[in-house]
mmCIF file of C-alpha atoms and ligand atoms in Angstrom:
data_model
loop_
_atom_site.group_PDB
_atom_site.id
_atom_site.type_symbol
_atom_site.label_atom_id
_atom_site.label_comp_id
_atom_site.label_asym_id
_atom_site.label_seq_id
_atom_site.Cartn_x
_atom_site.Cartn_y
_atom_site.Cartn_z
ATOM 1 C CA UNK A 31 61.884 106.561 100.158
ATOM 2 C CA UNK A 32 64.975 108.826 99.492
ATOM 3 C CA UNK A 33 68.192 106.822 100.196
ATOM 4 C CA UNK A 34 70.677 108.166 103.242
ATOM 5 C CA UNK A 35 73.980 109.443 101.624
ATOM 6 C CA UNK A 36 76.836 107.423 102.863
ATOM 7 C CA UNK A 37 79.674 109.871 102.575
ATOM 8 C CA UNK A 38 82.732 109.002 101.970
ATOM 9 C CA UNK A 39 83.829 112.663 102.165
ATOM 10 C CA UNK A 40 83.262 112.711 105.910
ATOM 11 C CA UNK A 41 83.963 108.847 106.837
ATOM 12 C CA UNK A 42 87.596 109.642 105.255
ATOM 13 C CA UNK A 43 87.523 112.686 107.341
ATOM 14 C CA UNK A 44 86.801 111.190 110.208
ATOM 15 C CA UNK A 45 89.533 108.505 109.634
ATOM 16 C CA UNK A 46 92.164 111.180 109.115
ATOM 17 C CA UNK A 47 91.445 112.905 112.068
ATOM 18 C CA UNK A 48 91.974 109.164 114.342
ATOM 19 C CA UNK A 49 95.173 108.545 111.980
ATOM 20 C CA UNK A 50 96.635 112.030 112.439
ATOM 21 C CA UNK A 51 96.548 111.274 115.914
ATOM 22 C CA UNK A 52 98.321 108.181 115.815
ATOM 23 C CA UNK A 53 101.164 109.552 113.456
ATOM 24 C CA UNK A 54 101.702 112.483 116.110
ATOM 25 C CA UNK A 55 102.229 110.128 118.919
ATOM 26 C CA UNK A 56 104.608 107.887 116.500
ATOM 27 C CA UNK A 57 106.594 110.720 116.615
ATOM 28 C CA UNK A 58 106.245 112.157 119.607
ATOM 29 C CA UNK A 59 106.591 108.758 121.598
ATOM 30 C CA UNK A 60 109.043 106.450 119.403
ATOM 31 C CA UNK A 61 110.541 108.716 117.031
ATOM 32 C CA UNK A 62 108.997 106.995 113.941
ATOM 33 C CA UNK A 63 107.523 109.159 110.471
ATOM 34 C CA UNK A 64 105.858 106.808 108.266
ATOM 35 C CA UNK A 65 107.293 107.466 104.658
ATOM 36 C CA UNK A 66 105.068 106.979 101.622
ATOM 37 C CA UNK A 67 106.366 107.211 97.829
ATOM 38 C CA UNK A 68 104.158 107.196 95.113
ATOM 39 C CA UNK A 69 105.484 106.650 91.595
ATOM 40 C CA UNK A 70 103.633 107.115 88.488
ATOM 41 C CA UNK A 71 104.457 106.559 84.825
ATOM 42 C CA UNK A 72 102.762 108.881 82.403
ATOM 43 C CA UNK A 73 100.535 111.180 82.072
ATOM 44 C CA UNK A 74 97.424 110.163 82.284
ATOM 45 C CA UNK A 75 94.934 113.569 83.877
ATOM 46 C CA UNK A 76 92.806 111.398 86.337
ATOM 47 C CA UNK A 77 96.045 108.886 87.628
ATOM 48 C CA UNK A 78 97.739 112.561 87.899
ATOM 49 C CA UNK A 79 95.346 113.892 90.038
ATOM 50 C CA UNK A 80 95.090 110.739 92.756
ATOM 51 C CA UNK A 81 98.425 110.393 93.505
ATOM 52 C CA UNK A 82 98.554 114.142 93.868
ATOM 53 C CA UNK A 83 95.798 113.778 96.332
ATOM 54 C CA UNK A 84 97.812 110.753 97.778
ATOM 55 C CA UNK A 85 100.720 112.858 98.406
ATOM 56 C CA UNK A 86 98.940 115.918 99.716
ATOM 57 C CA UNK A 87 96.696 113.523 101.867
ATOM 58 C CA UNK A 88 100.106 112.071 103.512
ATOM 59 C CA UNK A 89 101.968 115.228 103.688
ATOM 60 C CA UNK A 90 98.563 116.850 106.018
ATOM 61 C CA UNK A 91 98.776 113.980 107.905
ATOM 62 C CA UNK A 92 102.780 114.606 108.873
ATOM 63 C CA UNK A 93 103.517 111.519 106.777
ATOM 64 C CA UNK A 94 106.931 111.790 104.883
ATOM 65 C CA UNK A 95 105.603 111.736 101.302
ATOM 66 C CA UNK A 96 108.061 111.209 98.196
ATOM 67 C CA UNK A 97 106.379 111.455 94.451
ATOM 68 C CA UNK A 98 107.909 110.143 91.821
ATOM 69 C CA UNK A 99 107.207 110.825 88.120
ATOM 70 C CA UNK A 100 108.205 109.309 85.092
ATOM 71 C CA UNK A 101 107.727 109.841 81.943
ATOM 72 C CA UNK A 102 105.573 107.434 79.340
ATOM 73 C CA UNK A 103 108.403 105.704 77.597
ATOM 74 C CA UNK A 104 110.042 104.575 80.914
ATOM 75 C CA UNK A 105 111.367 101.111 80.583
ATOM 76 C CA UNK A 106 110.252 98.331 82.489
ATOM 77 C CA UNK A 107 114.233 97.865 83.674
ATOM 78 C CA UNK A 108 113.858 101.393 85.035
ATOM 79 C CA UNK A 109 111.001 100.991 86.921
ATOM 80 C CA UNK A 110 112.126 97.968 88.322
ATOM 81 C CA UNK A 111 115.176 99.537 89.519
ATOM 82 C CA UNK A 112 113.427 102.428 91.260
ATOM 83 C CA UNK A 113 111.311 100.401 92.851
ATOM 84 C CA UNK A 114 114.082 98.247 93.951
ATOM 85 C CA UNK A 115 115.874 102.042 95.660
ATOM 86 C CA UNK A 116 112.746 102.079 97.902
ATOM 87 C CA UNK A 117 112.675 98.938 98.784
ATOM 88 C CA UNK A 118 116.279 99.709 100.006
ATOM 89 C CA UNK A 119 115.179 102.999 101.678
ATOM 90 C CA UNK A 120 114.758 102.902 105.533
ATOM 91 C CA UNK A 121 112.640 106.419 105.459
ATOM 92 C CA UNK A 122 110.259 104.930 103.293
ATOM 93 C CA UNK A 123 107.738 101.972 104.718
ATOM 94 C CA UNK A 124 105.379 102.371 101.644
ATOM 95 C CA UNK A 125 105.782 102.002 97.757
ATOM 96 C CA UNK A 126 102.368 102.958 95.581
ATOM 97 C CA UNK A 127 103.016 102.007 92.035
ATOM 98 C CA UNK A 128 100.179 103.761 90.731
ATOM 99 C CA UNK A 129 98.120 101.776 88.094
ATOM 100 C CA UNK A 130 97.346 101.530 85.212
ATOM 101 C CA UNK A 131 100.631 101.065 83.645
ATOM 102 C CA UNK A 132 101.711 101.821 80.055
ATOM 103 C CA UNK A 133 100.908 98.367 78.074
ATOM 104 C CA UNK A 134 104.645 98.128 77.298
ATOM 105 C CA UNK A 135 105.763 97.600 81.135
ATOM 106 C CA UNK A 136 104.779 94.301 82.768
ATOM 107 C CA UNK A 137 102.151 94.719 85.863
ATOM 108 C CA UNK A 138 102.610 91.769 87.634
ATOM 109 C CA UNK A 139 106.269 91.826 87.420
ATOM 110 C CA UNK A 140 106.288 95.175 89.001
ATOM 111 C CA UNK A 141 104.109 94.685 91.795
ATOM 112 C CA UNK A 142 106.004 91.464 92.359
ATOM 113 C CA UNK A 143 108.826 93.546 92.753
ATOM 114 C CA UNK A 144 107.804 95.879 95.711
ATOM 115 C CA UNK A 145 109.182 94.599 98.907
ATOM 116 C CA UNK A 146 105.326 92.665 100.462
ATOM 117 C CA UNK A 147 106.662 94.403 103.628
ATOM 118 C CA UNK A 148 106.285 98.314 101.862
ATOM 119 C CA UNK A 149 103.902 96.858 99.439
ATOM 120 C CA UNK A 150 100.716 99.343 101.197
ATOM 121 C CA UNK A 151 98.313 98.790 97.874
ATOM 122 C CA UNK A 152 98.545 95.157 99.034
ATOM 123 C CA UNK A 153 99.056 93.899 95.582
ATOM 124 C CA UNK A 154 101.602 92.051 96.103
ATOM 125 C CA UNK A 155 101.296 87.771 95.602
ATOM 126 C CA UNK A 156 102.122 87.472 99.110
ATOM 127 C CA UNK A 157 99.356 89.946 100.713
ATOM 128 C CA UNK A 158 96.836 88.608 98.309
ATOM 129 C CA UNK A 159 97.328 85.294 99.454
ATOM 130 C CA UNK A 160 97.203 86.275 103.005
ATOM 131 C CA UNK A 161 94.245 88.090 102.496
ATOM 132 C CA UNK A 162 92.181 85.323 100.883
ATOM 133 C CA UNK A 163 93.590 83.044 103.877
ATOM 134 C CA UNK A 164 92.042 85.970 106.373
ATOM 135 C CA UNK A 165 95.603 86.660 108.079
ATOM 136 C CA UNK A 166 96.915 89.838 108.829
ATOM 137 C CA UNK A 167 98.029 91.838 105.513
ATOM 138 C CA UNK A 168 97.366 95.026 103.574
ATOM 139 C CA UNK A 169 94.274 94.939 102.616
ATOM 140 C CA UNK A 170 93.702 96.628 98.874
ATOM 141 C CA UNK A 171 92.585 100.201 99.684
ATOM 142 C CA UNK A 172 89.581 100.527 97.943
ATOM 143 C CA UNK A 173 88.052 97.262 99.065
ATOM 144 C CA UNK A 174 89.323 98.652 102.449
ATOM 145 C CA UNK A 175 87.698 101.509 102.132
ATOM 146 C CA UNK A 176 84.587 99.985 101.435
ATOM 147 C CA UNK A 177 84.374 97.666 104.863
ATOM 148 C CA UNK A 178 84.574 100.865 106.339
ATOM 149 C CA UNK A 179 82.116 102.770 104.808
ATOM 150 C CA UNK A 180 79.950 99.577 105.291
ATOM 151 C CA UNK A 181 80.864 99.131 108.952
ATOM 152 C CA UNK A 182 80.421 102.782 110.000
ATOM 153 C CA UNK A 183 77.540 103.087 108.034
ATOM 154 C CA UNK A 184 75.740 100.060 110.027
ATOM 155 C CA UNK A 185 75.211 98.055 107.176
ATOM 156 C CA UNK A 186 74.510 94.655 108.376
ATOM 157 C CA UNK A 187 76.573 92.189 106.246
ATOM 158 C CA UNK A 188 75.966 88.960 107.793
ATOM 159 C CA UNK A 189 73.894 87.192 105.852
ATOM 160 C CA UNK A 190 73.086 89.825 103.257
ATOM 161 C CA UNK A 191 72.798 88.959 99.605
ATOM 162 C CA UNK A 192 75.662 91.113 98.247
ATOM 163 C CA UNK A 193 75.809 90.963 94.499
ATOM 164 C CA UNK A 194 79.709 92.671 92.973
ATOM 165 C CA UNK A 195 78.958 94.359 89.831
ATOM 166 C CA UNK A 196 83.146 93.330 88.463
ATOM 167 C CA UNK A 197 85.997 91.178 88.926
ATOM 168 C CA UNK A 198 89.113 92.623 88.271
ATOM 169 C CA UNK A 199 91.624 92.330 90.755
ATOM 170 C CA UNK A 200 91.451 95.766 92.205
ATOM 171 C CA UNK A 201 88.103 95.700 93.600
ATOM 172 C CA UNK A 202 85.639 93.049 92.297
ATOM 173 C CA UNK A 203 88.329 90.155 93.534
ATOM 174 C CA UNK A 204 89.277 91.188 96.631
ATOM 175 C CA UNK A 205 85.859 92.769 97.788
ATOM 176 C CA UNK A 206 83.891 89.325 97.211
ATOM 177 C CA UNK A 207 86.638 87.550 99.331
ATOM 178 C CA UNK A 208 86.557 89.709 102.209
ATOM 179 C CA UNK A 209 83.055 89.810 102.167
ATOM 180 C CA UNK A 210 82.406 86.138 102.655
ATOM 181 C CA UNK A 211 85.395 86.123 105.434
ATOM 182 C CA UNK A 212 84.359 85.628 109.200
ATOM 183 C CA UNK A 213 85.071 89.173 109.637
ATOM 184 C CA UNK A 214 83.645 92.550 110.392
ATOM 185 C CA UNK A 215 81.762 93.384 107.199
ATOM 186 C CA UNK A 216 82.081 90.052 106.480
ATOM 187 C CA UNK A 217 79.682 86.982 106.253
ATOM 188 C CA UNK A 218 78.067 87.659 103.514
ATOM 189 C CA UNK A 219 76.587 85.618 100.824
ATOM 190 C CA UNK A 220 78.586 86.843 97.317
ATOM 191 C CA UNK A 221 77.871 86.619 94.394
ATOM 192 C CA UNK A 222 80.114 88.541 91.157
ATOM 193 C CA UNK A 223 78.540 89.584 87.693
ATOM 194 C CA UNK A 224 80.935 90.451 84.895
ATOM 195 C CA UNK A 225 80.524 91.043 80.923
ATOM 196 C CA UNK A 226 79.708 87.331 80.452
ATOM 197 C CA UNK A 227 76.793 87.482 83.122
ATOM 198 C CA UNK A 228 73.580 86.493 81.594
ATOM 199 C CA UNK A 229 70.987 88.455 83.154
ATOM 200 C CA UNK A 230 72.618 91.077 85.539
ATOM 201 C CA UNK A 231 68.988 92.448 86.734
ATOM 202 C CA UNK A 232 68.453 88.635 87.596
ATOM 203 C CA UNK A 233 71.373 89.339 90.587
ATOM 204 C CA UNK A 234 71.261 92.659 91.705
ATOM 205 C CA UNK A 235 67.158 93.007 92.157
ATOM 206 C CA UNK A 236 67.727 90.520 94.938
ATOM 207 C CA UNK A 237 70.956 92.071 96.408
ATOM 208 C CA UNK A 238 70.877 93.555 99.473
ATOM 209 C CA UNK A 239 74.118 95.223 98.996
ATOM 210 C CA UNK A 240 74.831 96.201 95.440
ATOM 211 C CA UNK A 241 78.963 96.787 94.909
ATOM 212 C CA UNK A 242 79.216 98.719 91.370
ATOM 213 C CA UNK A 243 82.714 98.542 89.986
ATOM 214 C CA UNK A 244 82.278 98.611 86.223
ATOM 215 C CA UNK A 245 83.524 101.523 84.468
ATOM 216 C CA UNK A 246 80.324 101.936 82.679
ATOM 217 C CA UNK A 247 78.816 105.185 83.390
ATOM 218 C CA UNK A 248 75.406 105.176 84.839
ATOM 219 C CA UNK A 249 74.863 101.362 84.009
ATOM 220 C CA UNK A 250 73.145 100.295 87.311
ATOM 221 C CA UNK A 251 69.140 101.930 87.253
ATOM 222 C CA UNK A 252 66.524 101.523 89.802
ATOM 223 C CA UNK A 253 64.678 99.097 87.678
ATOM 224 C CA UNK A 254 67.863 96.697 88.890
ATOM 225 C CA UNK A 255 67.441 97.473 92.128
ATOM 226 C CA UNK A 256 65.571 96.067 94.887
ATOM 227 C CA UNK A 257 63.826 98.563 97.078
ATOM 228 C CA UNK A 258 65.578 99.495 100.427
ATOM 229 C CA UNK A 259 69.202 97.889 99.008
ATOM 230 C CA UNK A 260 72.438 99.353 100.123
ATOM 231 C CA UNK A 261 74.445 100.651 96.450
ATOM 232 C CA UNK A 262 78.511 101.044 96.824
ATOM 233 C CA UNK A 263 79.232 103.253 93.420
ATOM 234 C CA UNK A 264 82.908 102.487 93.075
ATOM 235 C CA UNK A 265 82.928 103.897 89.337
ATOM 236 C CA UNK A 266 84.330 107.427 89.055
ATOM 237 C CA UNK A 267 83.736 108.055 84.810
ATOM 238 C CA UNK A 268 84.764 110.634 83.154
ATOM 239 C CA UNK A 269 82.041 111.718 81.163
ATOM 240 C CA UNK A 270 82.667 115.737 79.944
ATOM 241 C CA UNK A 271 84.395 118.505 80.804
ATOM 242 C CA UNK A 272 82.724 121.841 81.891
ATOM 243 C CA UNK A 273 83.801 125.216 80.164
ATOM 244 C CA UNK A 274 86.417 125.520 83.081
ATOM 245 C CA UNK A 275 88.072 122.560 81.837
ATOM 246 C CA UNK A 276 86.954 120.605 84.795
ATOM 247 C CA UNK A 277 86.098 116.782 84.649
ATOM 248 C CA UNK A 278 82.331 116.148 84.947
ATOM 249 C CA UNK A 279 81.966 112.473 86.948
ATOM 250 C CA UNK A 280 79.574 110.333 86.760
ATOM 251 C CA UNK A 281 79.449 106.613 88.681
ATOM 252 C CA UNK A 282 78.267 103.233 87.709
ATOM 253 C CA UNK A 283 75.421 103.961 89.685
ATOM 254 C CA UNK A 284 72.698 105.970 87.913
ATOM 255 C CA UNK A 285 72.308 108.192 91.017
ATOM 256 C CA UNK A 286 69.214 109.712 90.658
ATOM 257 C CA UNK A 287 66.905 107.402 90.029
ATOM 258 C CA UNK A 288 68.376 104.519 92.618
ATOM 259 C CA UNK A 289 68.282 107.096 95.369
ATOM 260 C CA UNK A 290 64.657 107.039 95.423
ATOM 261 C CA UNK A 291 64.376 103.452 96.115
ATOM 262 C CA UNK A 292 67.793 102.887 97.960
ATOM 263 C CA UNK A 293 68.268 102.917 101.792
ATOM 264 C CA UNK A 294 71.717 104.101 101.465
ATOM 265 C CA UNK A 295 73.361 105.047 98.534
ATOM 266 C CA UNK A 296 77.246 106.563 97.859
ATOM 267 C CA UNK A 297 77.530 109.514 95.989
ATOM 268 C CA UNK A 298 80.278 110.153 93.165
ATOM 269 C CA UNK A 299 82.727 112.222 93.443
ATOM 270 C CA UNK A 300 82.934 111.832 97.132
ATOM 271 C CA UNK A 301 82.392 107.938 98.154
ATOM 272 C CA UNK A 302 85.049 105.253 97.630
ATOM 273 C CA UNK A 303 87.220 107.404 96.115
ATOM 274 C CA UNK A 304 88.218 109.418 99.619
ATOM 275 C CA UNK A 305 88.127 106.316 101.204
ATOM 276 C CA UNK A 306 90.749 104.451 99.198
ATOM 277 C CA UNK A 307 93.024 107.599 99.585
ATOM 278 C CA UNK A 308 92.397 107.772 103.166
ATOM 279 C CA UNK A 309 92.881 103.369 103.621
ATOM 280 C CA UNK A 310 96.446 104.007 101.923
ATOM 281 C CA UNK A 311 97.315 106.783 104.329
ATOM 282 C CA UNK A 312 96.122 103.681 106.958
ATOM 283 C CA UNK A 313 98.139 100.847 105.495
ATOM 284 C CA UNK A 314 101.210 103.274 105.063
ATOM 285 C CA UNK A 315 101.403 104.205 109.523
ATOM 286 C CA UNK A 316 100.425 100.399 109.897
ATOM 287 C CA UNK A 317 103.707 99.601 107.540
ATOM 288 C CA UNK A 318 105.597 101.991 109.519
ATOM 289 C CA UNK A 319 104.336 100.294 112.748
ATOM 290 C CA UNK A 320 105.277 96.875 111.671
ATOM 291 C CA UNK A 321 108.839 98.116 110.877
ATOM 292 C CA UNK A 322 109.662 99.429 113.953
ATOM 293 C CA UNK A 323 108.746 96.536 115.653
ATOM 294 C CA UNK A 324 105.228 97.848 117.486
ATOM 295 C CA UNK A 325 103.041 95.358 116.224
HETATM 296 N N1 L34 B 250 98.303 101.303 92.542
HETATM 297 N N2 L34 B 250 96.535 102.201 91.375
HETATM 298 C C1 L34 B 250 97.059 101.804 92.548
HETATM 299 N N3 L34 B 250 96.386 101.868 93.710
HETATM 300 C C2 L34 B 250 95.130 102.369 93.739
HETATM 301 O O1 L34 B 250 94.448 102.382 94.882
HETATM 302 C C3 L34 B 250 94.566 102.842 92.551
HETATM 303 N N4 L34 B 250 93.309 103.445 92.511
HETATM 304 C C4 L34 B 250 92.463 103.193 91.342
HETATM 305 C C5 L34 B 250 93.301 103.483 90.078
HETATM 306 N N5 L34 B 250 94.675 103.044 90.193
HETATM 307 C C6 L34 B 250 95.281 102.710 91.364
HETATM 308 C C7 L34 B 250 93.058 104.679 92.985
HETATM 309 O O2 L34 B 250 93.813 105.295 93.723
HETATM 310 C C8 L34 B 250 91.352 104.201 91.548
HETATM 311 N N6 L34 B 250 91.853 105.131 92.527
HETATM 312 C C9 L34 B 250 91.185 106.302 92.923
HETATM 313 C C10 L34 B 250 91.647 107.112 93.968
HETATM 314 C C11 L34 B 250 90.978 108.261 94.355
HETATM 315 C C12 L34 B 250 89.852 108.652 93.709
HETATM 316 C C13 L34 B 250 89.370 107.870 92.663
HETATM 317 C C14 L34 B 250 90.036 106.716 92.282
HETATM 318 C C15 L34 B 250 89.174 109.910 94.136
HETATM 319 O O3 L34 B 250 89.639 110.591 95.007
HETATM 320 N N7 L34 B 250 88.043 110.268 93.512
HETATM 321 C C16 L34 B 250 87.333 111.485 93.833
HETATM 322 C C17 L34 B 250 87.211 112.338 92.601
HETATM 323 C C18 L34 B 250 88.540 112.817 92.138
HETATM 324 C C19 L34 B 250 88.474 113.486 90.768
HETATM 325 O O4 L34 B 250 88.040 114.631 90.700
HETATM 326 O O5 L34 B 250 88.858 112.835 89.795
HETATM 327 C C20 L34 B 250 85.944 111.107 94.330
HETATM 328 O O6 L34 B 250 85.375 111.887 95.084
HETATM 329 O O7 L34 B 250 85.455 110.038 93.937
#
């Protein structure tokens, strides 16, 4: 069997096309752009490159778009204080702190700092709790993205084995909690592996749904897989550069071989990472929606 190629590519597209609509007739009807700004500290090639994408993606979509970038040695203080100008900003209903900070400036004490209201990553304390309660929040955007991909896909989730290759609080987390919700996508039976995991084969040859979020290039092979699973390859590695310069990628997901014994399989580049660019561009017109009082 050769796996069907969930693309994210043209789910995102897809998406874009329903939220474009929605922004025009936000406009058109109440008079309301969403606003988006993006900050990033650094320069690190691959975090440059998303929230380019992130601010190209909102600004095709007629979404206000602001991009802020600072440079490496930015204090914490002056973060903070930026952060704390957008919260402050009425033309701006979303603030993407893009991660992962330099080790000097204290994560959780920025993303505490973003206004839950504008907080669109849904990183925030407040929208993580809501989430694990099931009430209405941001949902995390690449999470997000993958309910979607899952959902459109017809993936049946109730009841599935899924088995999260990952815990960190980006996607292995908040993936495994939505998945076990009463929810669409939802109801399923997770389990999460991580680097203390005894035997990770053990899991994942009886997962139906296999969600790779590693980092490891290439880790998950079809020996680990059970034939006719669903694989989600959430890695995006950077493994080479070609003699233009350009980044080879490479997923968790050892692509080749688990295609032949997959059902459905996501490719990389072109899976989750549209989708999470495409679930922010979501979260921002909801966050613009909420603050003008139409929903
Ligand atoms: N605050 N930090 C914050 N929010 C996020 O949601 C993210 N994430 C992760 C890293 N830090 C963050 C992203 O935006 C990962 N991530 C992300 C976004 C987009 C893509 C990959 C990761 C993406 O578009 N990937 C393309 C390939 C792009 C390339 O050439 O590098 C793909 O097709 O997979």
């Amino acid at each position: 069997m050769t796996a069907k190629i969930i693309s994210g590519t043209e789910t995102a597209k897809a998406i874009r096309e329903e939220l474009k609509q929605e922004v025009d007739q936000l406009r058109e009807k109440h008079n309301v752009v969403p606003g988006l700004v993006t900050i990033l500290v650094g320069e690190d090639p691959a975090s440059q490159s998303y929230v380019t994408a992130k601010t190209k993606t909102a600004k095709a979509l007629g979404i206000h778009s602001e991009q802020v970038t600072l440079p490496a040695e930015t204090s914490e203080q002056e973060l903070l204080a930026i952060v704390d100008k957008y919260n402050n900003d009425v033309k701006i209903n979303g603030i993407l702190v893009q991660l992962p900070l330099p080790k000097h400036i204290n994560e959780g004490k920025v993303l505490f700092a973003i206004n839950p209201d504008k907080d669109v990553d849904g990183f925030h304390p407040v929208n993580v709790g809501k989430m694990m309660l099931g009430e209405q929040c941001f949902l995390p955007c690449t999470p997000h993205g993958i309910l979607e991909l899952l959902q459109r896909s017809g993936t049946e989730t109730s009841g599935a084995e899924v088995v999260i290759l990952g815990r960190s609080n980006i996607v292995g987390k908040p993936i495994a909690n939505l998945m076990l919700q009463k929810r669409k996508a939802g109801n399923a039976t997770v389990t999460i592996c991580h680097t203390r995991t005894k035997d990770m084969a053990f899991h994942t040859r009886r997962a139906d749904i296999i969600i790779a979020a590693v980092g490891v290039p290439k880790m998950v092979t079809a020996d680990m897989i059970k034939e006719g699973a669903v694989v989600i390859d959430v890695g995006v590695n950077r493994i080479g550069m070609t003699s233009e310069g350009k980044a080879i990628l490479a997923g968790d997901v050892d692509f080749e071989s688990v295609k032949e014994k997959a059902a459905a399989i996501t490719p990389v580049p072109g899976g989750v990472g549209p989708m999470t660019i495409t679930m922010l561009m979501k979260n921002t017109v909801q966050a613009a929606k909420q603050a003008a009082g139409l929903i």
